[in-house]
Amino acid sequence: MGSTIFINNGGLKMNKKMKSLFFIILSISFLTACNNQTQSKKKEPTTSISKDIKTDNSIENELINENNQEFVDKVKVVNSELAFAVTYNDVNQLMKDSELAVEGVVLSTENYVNIDKATDIGNPLTKLSFKVNHVLKGDSSLEGKKITILEQGGYISAKQLGMKDKFPNLTEKDLDETFLVIPDGHRPSVKGDEFVAFLSSESYFNTGFDFYEFIAVYQSKFEYDKNSQEYIRPSDDFAEMLKKADSLDEKKVIEEEIKIEKEINDDVTELVEET
C-alpha cells in the first residue's frame, strides 16, 4: 500500500527544496513499509514473547517514552494517508487472513524506528507490550500471556529520516526535530487501550525479537468503547462527511459505509462475547 505524508503542525526550519525532499523521504519510507508488509515471506509462528525485550542493533531502533504527555506536546504531528491494497469489510475474511486473533489490553508502549540499511531511512512504529485476555484464533496457550505487537505510526526524528546525509549543514537541533506520524489520522495505541487485533508474524525486516503486526494496519484493530460496550474499528468522521455531502448520491455512499462499519463492529463484538 502507498501513502502520502502531510505536515499538520509545522516542520523543520529549512528552505523550500529541503522541505520537498523531507516530504519525499517520508513518503518513500511509508510506501516501502506498506508494500513490503503485504509481500513479506512467512516467518515461523510466534509462540511466546519475553518481557522487556531489547535489541543489540542500536541503529534499528530508538526508544522514547511516548506516554509522556509533555514530550508529545513538543513534537510535530504528521498525518500519513494510506491507500490499501485490500479492504476488509467482513470479519470472516479477517479471521481467514490472520495468523492470530486476540482480545486484550496494552500494558506499555515504546517508540521503535526501523532503519532500512539500504537507504538509511527509518520507518516509525510503536512497539506494544500487549496482554492477551482471549484468543479468538490461533495459539490458545497465549491466553493470559504478553506478546509484542509492532504498530504502524509513531515517533521519528529528522536524523532517522536520513536528513543528515542529504543536508550536511543541518544543526544537531534540526536533526533532533521529532515528528509523530499517525496513519490516516488514527493515533497509535497507548497504555490502557483495550482492543481486538487480527495479527500476523510475517515481516519484511528483522528486529532481533519476535513480534506480530496488524494484518491491515487499523483495518484489523477494533478498540473497546466503554460507553457502548462494543469493539469499534477506527474510521472516518462519518457525521462530518454527511454534513459536507454535496449530493444525495454522495450521502447514500456514506450511509452505506456507515452500515458496513456497524455490521463488522457488531460481528467482532459478538465474536468476543462468544469466546
Coordinates of C-alpha atoms in Angstrom, one line a residue:
M1 CA 0.0 0.0 0.0
G2 CA 1.2 3.5 -0.7
S3 CA 1.0 6.6 1.5
T4 CA 1.2 10.3 1.1
I5 CA 2.5 12.4 4.0
F6 CA 1.2 15.8 5.2
I7 CA 2.7 18.1 7.9
N8 CA -0.2 19.2 10.0
N9 CA 1.6 21.3 12.7
G10 CA 4.7 22.9 11.5
G11 CA 8.0 21.3 10.4
L12 CA 11.8 21.7 10.2
K13 CA 13.1 25.2 9.5
M14 CA 14.5 24.7 6.0
N15 CA 14.3 26.1 2.6
K16 CA 11.7 25.0 0.0
K17 CA 13.9 22.4 -1.6
M18 CA 14.7 20.8 1.7
K19 CA 11.1 20.7 2.7
S20 CA 10.2 19.0 -0.6
L21 CA 12.8 16.3 -0.1
F22 CA 11.6 15.9 3.5
F23 CA 8.1 15.0 2.3
I24 CA 9.5 12.7 -0.4
I25 CA 11.6 10.8 2.2
L26 CA 8.6 10.3 4.4
S27 CA 6.5 9.1 1.5
I28 CA 9.2 6.6 0.4
S29 CA 9.5 5.3 4.0
F30 CA 5.8 4.5 4.3
L31 CA 5.5 3.3 0.7
T32 CA 8.3 0.8 1.2
A33 CA 7.0 -0.3 4.6
C34 CA 3.4 -0.9 3.4
N35 CA 4.3 -2.6 0.2
N36 CA 6.8 -4.9 1.9
Q37 CA 4.3 -5.8 4.6
T38 CA 1.9 -7.2 2.0
Q39 CA 4.6 -9.1 0.1
S40 CA 6.6 -10.5 3.0
K41 CA 7.5 -14.1 3.4
K42 CA 6.1 -16.3 6.2
K43 CA 8.1 -16.4 9.4
E44 CA 7.9 -19.2 12.0
P45 CA 4.8 -18.7 14.1
T46 CA 5.4 -16.9 17.3
T47 CA 4.5 -18.9 20.4
S48 CA 6.0 -16.8 23.3
I49 CA 7.4 -13.3 23.8
S50 CA 9.9 -12.5 26.5
K51 CA 9.4 -9.5 28.8
D52 CA 11.5 -6.3 28.5
I53 CA 13.0 -7.3 25.1
K54 CA 16.0 -5.3 23.9
T55 CA 17.9 -5.5 20.6
D56 CA 21.7 -5.3 20.2
N57 CA 21.4 -3.4 16.9
S58 CA 21.1 0.1 18.1
I59 CA 20.8 1.6 14.6
E60 CA 17.5 -0.2 14.2
N61 CA 15.6 1.4 17.0
E62 CA 15.2 4.4 19.3
L63 CA 13.2 4.2 22.5
I64 CA 11.1 7.1 23.6
N65 CA 8.5 7.1 26.4
E66 CA 5.5 8.1 24.3
N67 CA 3.2 8.1 27.3
N68 CA 4.9 11.3 28.5
Q69 CA 2.4 13.9 27.5
E70 CA 4.9 16.8 28.0
F71 CA 7.0 15.2 25.3
V72 CA 4.1 14.6 23.0
D73 CA 3.1 18.2 23.1
K74 CA 6.5 19.3 21.7
V75 CA 6.5 17.2 18.6
K76 CA 5.1 17.9 15.1
V77 CA 2.1 15.8 14.0
V78 CA 2.4 14.2 10.6
N79 CA -0.7 12.5 9.0
S80 CA 0.0 9.7 6.6
E81 CA -2.7 8.9 4.1
L82 CA -2.8 5.2 3.3
A83 CA -4.1 3.5 0.2
F84 CA -5.0 -0.1 1.0
A85 CA -4.4 -2.9 -1.5
V86 CA -7.0 -5.0 0.4
T87 CA -10.1 -3.6 2.1
Y88 CA -11.6 -5.7 5.0
N89 CA -15.3 -5.4 5.4
D90 CA -16.0 -8.9 6.7
V91 CA -14.9 -10.5 10.0
N92 CA -14.7 -13.9 8.3
Q93 CA -12.1 -12.6 5.9
L94 CA -10.1 -11.0 8.8
M95 CA -10.2 -14.4 10.6
K96 CA -9.1 -16.2 7.5
D97 CA -6.2 -14.0 6.7
S98 CA -4.9 -13.6 10.2
E99 CA -2.5 -16.0 12.0
L100 CA -3.6 -14.9 15.4
A101 CA -6.7 -13.0 16.6
V102 CA -6.8 -11.8 20.1
E103 CA -8.6 -9.5 22.6
G104 CA -6.6 -7.8 25.3
V105 CA -5.0 -4.7 26.7
V106 CA -1.9 -2.6 26.1
L107 CA 0.4 -2.8 29.1
S108 CA 3.1 -0.4 27.8
T109 CA 4.4 1.2 24.6
E110 CA 7.8 2.2 23.2
N111 CA 8.8 4.0 20.1
Y112 CA 10.6 1.8 17.5
V113 CA 12.2 3.1 14.4
N114 CA 13.3 0.5 11.8
I115 CA 16.1 1.8 9.7
D116 CA 16.4 0.4 6.1
K117 CA 20.1 -0.3 5.8
A118 CA 20.0 0.1 2.0
T119 CA 18.6 3.6 2.1
D120 CA 19.3 4.6 5.7
I121 CA 15.8 5.9 6.0
G122 CA 13.6 5.0 9.0
N123 CA 10.0 3.8 9.4
P124 CA 8.2 4.9 12.6
L125 CA 6.5 2.1 14.5
T126 CA 5.0 1.8 18.0
K127 CA 6.1 -1.3 20.0
L128 CA 3.3 -2.6 22.2
S129 CA 3.5 -4.9 25.1
F130 CA 0.1 -6.5 24.9
K131 CA -1.6 -8.8 27.4
V132 CA -3.8 -11.4 25.7
N133 CA -7.1 -11.8 27.6
H134 CA -8.8 -14.0 24.9
V135 CA -7.6 -15.9 21.9
L136 CA -10.1 -15.8 19.1
K137 CA -7.9 -17.7 16.6
G138 CA -4.5 -19.3 16.9
D139 CA -2.4 -20.5 19.7
S140 CA -4.7 -20.8 22.8
S141 CA -1.7 -21.1 25.1
L142 CA -1.0 -17.4 24.6
E143 CA -4.1 -16.6 26.7
G144 CA -3.1 -14.6 29.8
K145 CA 0.4 -14.0 28.4
K146 CA 2.2 -11.0 26.9
I147 CA 3.0 -10.6 23.3
T148 CA 4.8 -7.9 21.3
I149 CA 3.0 -6.0 18.5
L150 CA 4.6 -3.5 16.2
E151 CA 2.0 -1.0 15.0
Q152 CA 2.5 1.4 12.1
G153 CA 2.9 5.0 13.2
G154 CA 4.9 6.6 16.0
Y155 CA 7.8 9.0 16.6
I156 CA 10.7 9.6 14.2
S157 CA 13.4 12.3 14.1
A158 CA 14.8 14.1 11.1
K159 CA 18.1 12.3 11.6
Q160 CA 16.3 8.9 11.4
L161 CA 14.7 10.0 8.2
G162 CA 18.1 10.3 6.6
M163 CA 18.2 14.1 6.5
K164 CA 21.8 14.3 7.8
D165 CA 23.3 12.9 4.6
K166 CA 21.0 14.9 2.4
F167 CA 21.7 18.2 4.2
P168 CA 25.1 18.2 5.9
N169 CA 24.6 21.8 7.1
L170 CA 21.7 21.0 9.3
T171 CA 22.4 21.6 13.0
E172 CA 22.0 18.9 15.7
K173 CA 18.9 20.7 16.8
D174 CA 17.4 20.4 13.4
L175 CA 18.3 16.7 13.2
D176 CA 16.7 16.1 16.6
E177 CA 13.4 17.6 15.4
T178 CA 10.8 14.9 16.2
F179 CA 7.6 14.0 14.4
L180 CA 4.6 11.9 15.4
V181 CA 3.3 10.0 12.4
I182 CA -0.3 8.9 12.5
P183 CA -1.8 6.7 9.7
D184 CA -4.9 8.3 8.3
G185 CA -5.3 10.4 11.4
H186 CA -5.6 7.4 13.7
R187 CA -3.1 7.6 16.6
P188 CA -1.0 4.7 17.6
S189 CA -2.1 2.7 20.7
V190 CA -1.2 3.9 24.2
K191 CA -1.1 2.2 27.6
G192 CA -4.5 1.0 28.7
D193 CA -6.0 0.7 25.3
E194 CA -8.2 -2.4 25.0
F195 CA -8.9 -3.9 21.6
V196 CA -9.3 -6.9 19.3
A197 CA -6.4 -7.4 16.9
F198 CA -6.1 -9.6 13.8
L199 CA -2.4 -10.3 13.6
S200 CA 0.4 -12.0 11.6
S201 CA 4.0 -12.8 12.5
E202 CA 5.0 -12.2 8.8
S203 CA 7.5 -9.3 8.4
Y204 CA 9.8 -7.9 5.8
F205 CA 12.5 -6.8 8.3
N206 CA 14.5 -8.4 11.2
T207 CA 14.3 -7.0 14.7
G208 CA 16.1 -9.5 16.9
F209 CA 12.9 -10.3 18.7
D210 CA 9.6 -12.0 18.0
F211 CA 6.6 -9.8 17.2
Y212 CA 3.2 -9.6 15.5
E213 CA 1.8 -6.9 13.2
F214 CA -1.8 -5.9 12.3
I215 CA -2.6 -7.6 9.0
A216 CA -4.0 -4.4 7.6
V217 CA -2.9 -1.5 9.9
Y218 CA -6.0 -0.1 11.7
Q219 CA -8.4 -2.1 9.5
S220 CA -7.7 -5.1 11.7
K221 CA -7.9 -3.3 15.0
F222 CA -11.2 -2.9 17.0
E223 CA -11.0 -0.7 20.1
Y224 CA -13.2 -1.2 23.1
D225 CA -15.7 1.6 23.7
K226 CA -16.8 1.7 27.3
N227 CA -19.9 3.7 26.6
S228 CA -21.4 1.3 24.0
Q229 CA -19.5 -1.7 25.3
E230 CA -18.7 -2.6 21.8
Y231 CA -15.5 -3.1 19.8
I232 CA -15.2 -0.4 17.2
R233 CA -12.8 0.0 14.3
P234 CA -11.1 3.4 13.8
S235 CA -12.9 5.0 10.9
D236 CA -13.6 8.3 9.2
D237 CA -15.8 11.0 10.8
F238 CA -19.0 10.0 9.1
A239 CA -21.1 12.6 10.8
E240 CA -18.9 15.3 9.4
M241 CA -18.8 13.7 6.0
L242 CA -22.6 13.6 5.9
K243 CA -22.7 17.3 6.7
K244 CA -20.4 18.1 3.8
A245 CA -22.0 15.7 1.3
D246 CA -22.8 17.7 -1.9
S247 CA -25.4 15.3 -3.3
L248 CA -27.9 12.7 -2.4
D249 CA -25.8 10.0 -4.2
E250 CA -22.8 11.0 -2.1
K251 CA -24.8 10.8 1.0
K252 CA -26.0 7.3 0.1
V253 CA -22.4 6.1 -0.4
I254 CA -21.5 7.5 3.1
E255 CA -24.6 5.8 4.6
E256 CA -23.6 2.5 3.1
E257 CA -20.1 2.9 4.6
I258 CA -21.7 3.5 8.0
K259 CA -23.8 0.4 7.6
I260 CA -20.7 -1.7 6.7
E261 CA -18.7 -0.4 9.7
K262 CA -21.6 -1.1 12.1
E263 CA -22.0 -4.6 10.8
I264 CA -18.3 -5.5 11.2
N265 CA -18.1 -3.9 14.6
D266 CA -21.2 -5.9 15.7
D267 CA -19.7 -9.1 14.4
V268 CA -16.4 -8.6 16.2
T269 CA -18.2 -7.7 19.4
E270 CA -20.2 -10.9 19.1
L271 CA -17.1 -12.9 18.4
V272 CA -15.6 -11.7 21.7
E273 CA -18.8 -12.3 23.6
E274 CA -19.0 -15.9 22.4
T275 CA -15.4 -16.7 23.5

